[in-house]
Amino acid sequence: MRFSAVIAAAGSGSRAGGAIAKQWRELGGRPVLRWSVEGLAAAGAERLIVVTAAGDEERTRQTLAGFDQVEVVRGGEARADSVRAGLRALAPSAPEAVLVHDAARPFVAPRHVGPLLRRLQDADGAVPVLAVADTLKREAADGRLATVSRDGLMRVQTPQAFCFDRLLQGYEGWSGAEPPTDDAAAVEQAGGRVVSAPGDPLLMKLTYPEDFDLAERLVGQARIIRVGQGLDAHRFGPGSSVWLCGVEVPHEHGLVGHSDADVGLHALTDALLGAVGQADIGEHFPPSDPRWKGADSAQFVSHAVQLVGRAGGRVINADITLVCEAPRVRPHRDAMRARVAELLELSVDRISVKATTTEGMGFTGRREGVMGQAIVTVETP
Ligand code: MG
């Protein structure tokens, strides 16, 4: 099921301690808000409406650079005002389903979203819930404690999933004296059917200073590492230089190809696409398309990097091997590493470019062309 999402990030949340709102605090080296966006992007959200406080719009755009599905909308006084503003932004081309999520729940991941959307087949809304394990007490004005039955009670998290029209109606028609404390309440009041889906302790909301300490310790468990590999070869032909890993290398031949025939960058592009399950270079840039004739292959890499970002991922490192008897790669290796680092927006120490021969065997050994292989690792929610 296709869906869009609204992320509430307009809070000033002071309970977490520190001088800045919790969506801007860093977790594992990047803002909490970015984690939430990465998670929902990885789950396949078509549009991501991030509702932010007045004055934070530019900062939000900068924090979320690279996510072209993100739209920034100015929020309101209460959380409910912000969510309503986000829903109104989606309304002109309304999605079938919408997820509403708190920015301060950074560990949302694709595995949380599928079960929620499936429940919308026979409900207007679905919310992740957890059992209440602790005994509940109520403290009276005189300090005496009394036990509260926890029968039928559950803790509700976000993201919450809804049929878009029902949630918008619920918010537009809200008649409570106080704003709804969660989105499901707006649908419930309008007579809609809201059901439960399995919650997850990792959907914890960062509220208090100790929550951030715990979250820092969970960072490693909340991400997965994916590996992608790519292979490419081009044949020598007329010319006086070849392009390898974005660097022009003088040679007695050129390389034949529809684009600039850079086997290093082609292999790298395929490795990036492979890491996020996005087909291959031929599908994204068909050789039959005249636009790519003689093209600088750097744009293929940049496009693949964008797709990695769109999937909520970040490239960790790349290791490229060029296979040929000639030209010599070594004198150009530092320039190649620097160029690849620039294209991947990584420091040079994350990039390796190696060269080898096949000792006279096979097509590279017969000096018929050059082969390139690339392996990348990508971190995703
Ligand atoms: Mg190629």
Coordinates of C-alpha atoms in Angstrom, one line a residue, residues 20-366:
I20 CA 17.8 22.8 22.5
A21 CA 14.6 21.0 21.5
K22 CA 15.0 17.2 21.4
Q23 CA 14.4 16.8 17.6
W24 CA 17.6 18.9 17.1
R25 CA 19.7 17.0 19.7
E26 CA 22.3 14.7 18.2
L27 CA 22.1 10.9 18.4
G28 CA 24.9 8.8 17.0
G29 CA 26.3 12.0 15.4
R30 CA 23.2 13.4 13.7
P31 CA 20.0 15.1 14.7
V32 CA 17.1 13.0 16.1
L33 CA 14.8 14.5 13.4
R34 CA 17.0 13.1 10.7
W35 CA 16.8 9.6 12.2
S36 CA 13.0 9.6 12.0
V37 CA 13.0 10.9 8.4
E38 CA 15.6 8.2 7.4
G39 CA 13.3 5.5 8.9
L40 CA 10.2 6.5 7.2
A41 CA 12.0 7.2 3.9
A42 CA 13.5 3.7 4.1
A43 CA 9.9 2.3 4.6
G44 CA 8.9 3.9 1.3
A45 CA 7.0 7.1 2.2
E46 CA 6.1 8.9 -1.1
R47 CA 5.9 12.3 0.5
L48 CA 7.3 13.3 3.9
I49 CA 5.7 16.4 5.5
V50 CA 8.0 17.6 8.3
V51 CA 6.1 20.1 10.4
T52 CA 8.5 22.4 12.2
A53 CA 8.3 25.5 14.5
A54 CA 8.1 28.9 12.9
G55 CA 11.7 30.1 12.2
D56 CA 13.1 26.5 12.0
E57 CA 12.1 26.0 8.3
E58 CA 15.6 26.6 6.8
R59 CA 17.4 24.7 9.5
T60 CA 15.0 21.8 8.8
R61 CA 15.7 21.8 5.1
Q62 CA 19.4 21.8 5.7
T63 CA 19.2 19.0 8.2
L64 CA 17.2 16.9 5.7
A65 CA 19.2 17.7 2.6
G66 CA 19.2 14.8 0.1
F67 CA 15.6 13.7 0.8
D68 CA 13.7 15.0 -2.2
Q69 CA 10.5 13.6 -0.8
V70 CA 10.6 15.9 2.2
E71 CA 8.4 19.0 2.3
V72 CA 8.7 21.4 5.3
V73 CA 5.6 23.0 6.7
R74 CA 5.2 25.5 9.5
G75 CA 3.5 24.0 12.6
G76 CA 1.2 25.5 15.3
E77 CA 1.0 26.0 19.0
A78 CA 0.0 22.4 20.0
R79 CA 1.0 19.1 18.4
A80 CA -2.5 18.7 17.1
D81 CA -2.3 22.0 15.2
S82 CA 1.0 20.9 13.6
V83 CA -0.4 17.6 12.5
R84 CA -3.5 19.3 11.1
A85 CA -1.2 21.7 9.1
G86 CA 0.7 18.7 7.8
L87 CA -2.5 16.9 6.7
R88 CA -3.7 20.1 4.9
A89 CA -0.5 20.2 3.0
L90 CA -1.1 16.7 1.8
A91 CA -4.8 17.2 1.0
P92 CA -4.6 18.7 -2.5
S93 CA -3.2 15.4 -3.8
A94 CA -4.4 13.2 -1.0
P95 CA -2.7 9.8 -0.4
E96 CA -4.7 6.8 0.3
A97 CA -2.9 6.2 3.6
V98 CA -1.0 8.5 5.9
L99 CA 1.4 7.8 8.8
V100 CA 1.8 10.3 11.6
H101 CA 5.0 10.1 13.6
D102 CA 6.7 12.0 16.4
A103 CA 10.2 13.2 15.4
A104 CA 11.4 12.2 18.9
R105 CA 10.9 8.4 18.2
P106 CA 14.1 8.1 16.1
F107 CA 14.3 4.3 15.7
V108 CA 11.3 3.9 13.4
A109 CA 12.2 1.4 10.7
P110 CA 10.5 -0.4 7.7
R111 CA 9.6 -3.4 9.8
H112 CA 7.2 -1.2 11.9
V113 CA 5.3 0.1 8.9
G114 CA 4.1 -3.0 7.1
P115 CA 1.9 -4.4 9.9
L116 CA 0.2 -1.0 10.4
L117 CA -0.6 -0.6 6.8
R118 CA -2.0 -4.1 6.5
R119 CA -4.4 -3.4 9.4
L120 CA -5.9 -0.5 7.4
Q121 CA -7.6 -3.1 5.1
D122 CA -10.4 -3.4 7.6
A123 CA -10.0 -0.3 9.8
D124 CA -9.7 3.5 9.6
G125 CA -6.7 3.6 11.8
A126 CA -4.0 1.4 13.3
V127 CA -1.7 2.2 16.2
P128 CA 1.4 0.3 17.6
V129 CA 0.7 -0.8 21.2
L130 CA 2.7 -2.3 24.1
A131 CA 1.3 -4.0 27.2
V132 CA 1.6 -2.2 30.5
A133 CA 4.0 -4.3 32.5
D134 CA 4.4 -2.2 35.6
T135 CA 1.7 -1.8 38.3
L136 CA -0.1 1.5 38.0
K137 CA -0.8 3.8 41.0
R138 CA -2.7 7.0 41.4
E139 CA -1.5 9.5 44.0
A140 CA -4.1 11.4 45.9
A141 CA -3.8 15.0 47.1
D142 CA -2.8 13.8 50.6
G143 CA 0.0 11.6 49.1
R144 CA -1.6 8.2 49.6
L145 CA -1.2 5.8 46.8
A146 CA -4.0 3.6 45.4
T147 CA -3.6 0.8 42.8
V148 CA -5.2 1.3 39.4
S149 CA -6.3 -1.8 37.5
R150 CA -4.3 -2.2 34.3
D151 CA -7.0 -4.5 32.8
G152 CA -7.4 -3.6 29.1
L153 CA -4.9 -0.7 29.3
M154 CA -2.0 -0.4 26.8
R155 CA 0.7 2.1 25.9
V156 CA 0.4 3.6 22.4
Q157 CA 3.3 4.7 20.2
T158 CA 3.8 6.2 16.8
P159 CA 3.9 6.0 13.8
Q160 CA 0.1 5.7 13.7
A161 CA -1.5 4.8 10.3
F162 CA -4.8 6.0 8.9
C163 CA -6.9 6.2 5.9
F164 CA -6.1 9.7 5.0
D165 CA -9.6 11.1 4.5
R166 CA -10.8 9.7 7.9
L167 CA -7.9 11.4 9.8
L168 CA -8.3 14.7 8.0
Q169 CA -12.1 14.6 8.8
G170 CA -11.3 13.7 12.4
Y171 CA -9.0 16.7 12.8
E172 CA -11.2 19.2 10.9
G173 CA -14.3 18.2 12.9
W174 CA -12.6 18.0 16.3
S175 CA -14.9 19.4 18.9
G176 CA -13.0 18.5 22.2
A177 CA -12.2 21.2 24.7
E178 CA -8.5 20.2 24.6
P179 CA -6.7 19.1 21.5
P180 CA -6.4 15.3 21.0
T181 CA -3.3 13.8 22.7
D182 CA -2.8 11.4 19.8
D183 CA -4.0 11.2 16.2
A184 CA -6.1 8.1 16.8
A185 CA -8.3 10.1 19.2
A186 CA -9.4 12.4 16.3
V187 CA -10.6 9.4 14.3
E188 CA -12.1 7.7 17.4
Q189 CA -14.2 10.8 18.2
A190 CA -15.5 10.9 14.6
G191 CA -16.8 7.3 15.0
G192 CA -13.9 5.7 13.1
R193 CA -12.5 2.2 13.9
V194 CA -9.0 2.3 15.3
V195 CA -7.2 -1.1 15.9
S196 CA -3.9 -2.1 17.3
A197 CA -0.7 -3.5 15.8
P198 CA 2.4 -4.8 17.6
G199 CA 4.5 -2.0 19.2
D200 CA 8.2 -2.2 19.8
P201 CA 10.3 -0.9 22.7
L202 CA 12.7 0.6 20.1
L203 CA 9.8 3.0 19.2
M204 CA 10.6 4.7 22.5
K205 CA 9.9 8.4 22.7
L206 CA 12.9 10.5 23.8
T207 CA 11.5 12.6 26.6
Y208 CA 13.8 12.7 29.6
P209 CA 17.7 13.1 29.7
E210 CA 18.1 9.4 30.6
D211 CA 16.2 8.4 27.4
F212 CA 19.0 10.0 25.4
D213 CA 21.6 8.0 27.3
L214 CA 19.7 4.8 26.6
A215 CA 19.2 5.7 22.9
E216 CA 22.9 6.3 22.4
R217 CA 23.5 2.8 23.6
L218 CA 20.9 1.4 21.2
V219 CA 22.2 3.3 18.1
G220 CA 24.2 0.3 16.9
Q221 CA 21.2 -2.0 17.0
A222 CA 18.9 0.3 15.2
R223 CA 20.7 0.3 11.9
I224 CA 21.6 -2.4 9.4
I225 CA 24.6 -2.7 7.1
R226 CA 24.1 -3.6 3.5
V227 CA 26.7 -4.5 1.0
G228 CA 26.5 -3.8 -2.7
Q229 CA 28.8 -4.9 -5.5
G230 CA 29.2 -3.9 -9.1
L231 CA 31.2 -5.2 -12.1
D232 CA 31.9 -3.5 -15.5
A233 CA 34.1 -3.9 -18.5
H234 CA 34.8 -1.8 -21.6
R235 CA 36.8 -2.6 -24.7
F236 CA 39.8 -0.5 -26.0
G237 CA 39.2 1.5 -29.2
P238 CA 40.5 4.6 -30.9
G239 CA 41.5 7.5 -28.7
S240 CA 44.4 8.9 -26.7
S241 CA 43.1 8.7 -23.1
V242 CA 40.7 6.7 -20.9
W243 CA 38.4 7.8 -18.0
L244 CA 38.9 5.7 -14.9
C245 CA 37.3 6.6 -11.6
G246 CA 36.5 10.1 -12.8
V247 CA 40.1 10.9 -13.9
E248 CA 41.3 11.2 -17.4
V249 CA 44.4 9.0 -17.9
P250 CA 46.5 9.4 -21.1
H251 CA 46.8 6.1 -23.0
E252 CA 47.5 4.8 -26.5
H253 CA 43.8 3.8 -26.8
G254 CA 40.4 5.1 -25.6
L255 CA 37.6 3.0 -24.1
V256 CA 34.5 2.3 -26.2
G257 CA 31.1 2.9 -24.6
H258 CA 27.9 4.9 -25.0
S259 CA 28.9 7.2 -22.1
D260 CA 32.6 8.0 -21.2
A261 CA 33.1 4.3 -20.5
D262 CA 34.5 4.8 -17.0
V263 CA 34.4 1.2 -15.7
G264 CA 35.4 2.3 -12.2
L265 CA 32.4 4.7 -11.9
H266 CA 30.0 2.3 -13.7
A267 CA 30.9 -0.5 -11.2
L268 CA 30.6 1.9 -8.3
T269 CA 27.1 3.0 -9.6
D270 CA 26.0 -0.6 -9.8
A271 CA 27.3 -1.3 -6.3
L272 CA 25.4 1.6 -4.8
L273 CA 22.2 0.6 -6.6
G274 CA 22.7 -3.0 -5.5
A275 CA 23.0 -2.0 -1.8
V276 CA 19.5 -0.5 -1.8
G277 CA 17.9 -3.0 -4.2
Q278 CA 17.5 -0.5 -7.1
A279 CA 18.1 -2.5 -10.2
D280 CA 21.2 -1.6 -12.3
I281 CA 22.8 1.2 -14.2
G282 CA 21.4 0.0 -17.5
E283 CA 17.8 0.4 -16.2
H284 CA 18.4 3.9 -14.8
F285 CA 20.5 5.1 -17.7
P286 CA 19.6 3.0 -20.8
P287 CA 22.3 3.0 -23.5
S288 CA 19.4 3.6 -26.0
D289 CA 18.9 7.0 -24.5
P290 CA 20.8 9.7 -26.5
R291 CA 21.1 11.8 -23.3
W292 CA 23.8 9.5 -22.0
K293 CA 25.9 9.6 -25.2
G294 CA 29.5 10.6 -24.1
A295 CA 28.1 11.4 -20.7
D296 CA 30.3 12.1 -17.7
S297 CA 29.7 9.0 -15.5
A298 CA 29.9 11.1 -12.4
Q299 CA 26.2 11.9 -12.9
F300 CA 25.4 8.2 -12.7
V301 CA 27.2 7.9 -9.4
S302 CA 25.5 11.1 -8.1
H303 CA 22.1 9.7 -9.1
A304 CA 22.8 6.4 -7.2
V305 CA 23.9 8.4 -4.1
Q306 CA 20.6 10.2 -4.2
L307 CA 18.7 7.0 -4.4
V308 CA 20.7 5.7 -1.4
G309 CA 19.7 8.9 0.5
R310 CA 16.1 8.6 -0.6
A311 CA 16.1 5.1 0.9
G312 CA 17.2 6.5 4.2
G313 CA 20.7 5.2 3.7
R314 CA 24.3 6.5 4.1
V315 CA 27.3 5.2 2.3
I316 CA 30.1 4.1 4.7
N317 CA 32.9 3.2 2.3
A318 CA 33.8 2.1 -1.2
D319 CA 36.5 -0.2 -2.5
I320 CA 37.2 -0.2 -6.2
T321 CA 39.5 -2.5 -8.1
L322 CA 40.6 -1.8 -11.7
V323 CA 41.8 -4.8 -13.7
C324 CA 44.1 -4.1 -16.7
E325 CA 47.7 -4.5 -18.0
A326 CA 47.8 -0.9 -19.1
P327 CA 47.5 2.1 -18.5
R328 CA 49.2 2.2 -15.1
V329 CA 46.8 3.2 -12.4
R330 CA 49.2 3.9 -9.6
P331 CA 50.3 7.4 -10.6
H332 CA 46.6 8.5 -10.8
R333 CA 45.4 6.6 -7.7
D334 CA 45.3 9.6 -5.3
A335 CA 43.4 11.7 -7.8
M336 CA 40.9 8.9 -8.4
R337 CA 40.3 8.4 -4.6
A338 CA 39.8 12.2 -4.2
R339 CA 37.3 12.3 -7.1
V340 CA 35.3 9.3 -5.8
A341 CA 35.4 10.7 -2.3
E342 CA 34.0 14.0 -3.7
L343 CA 31.2 12.2 -5.5
L344 CA 30.2 10.1 -2.5
E345 CA 30.6 13.1 -0.1
L346 CA 33.0 11.1 2.1
S347 CA 36.5 11.6 3.4
V348 CA 39.2 10.1 1.3
D349 CA 40.1 7.5 4.0
R350 CA 36.7 5.9 3.3
I351 CA 37.7 5.3 -0.4
S352 CA 40.0 2.7 -1.8
V353 CA 41.1 2.4 -5.5
K354 CA 43.3 -0.6 -6.3
A355 CA 44.7 -2.0 -9.5
T356 CA 45.7 -5.4 -10.6
T357 CA 46.6 -7.4 -13.7
T358 CA 45.5 -10.9 -14.7
E359 CA 49.1 -11.8 -15.7
G360 CA 48.5 -11.9 -19.4
M361 CA 45.4 -14.2 -19.0
G362 CA 42.0 -13.4 -20.4
F363 CA 40.7 -10.3 -22.1
T364 CA 42.4 -7.9 -19.8
G365 CA 45.6 -9.9 -20.1
R366 CA 45.4 -9.6 -23.9

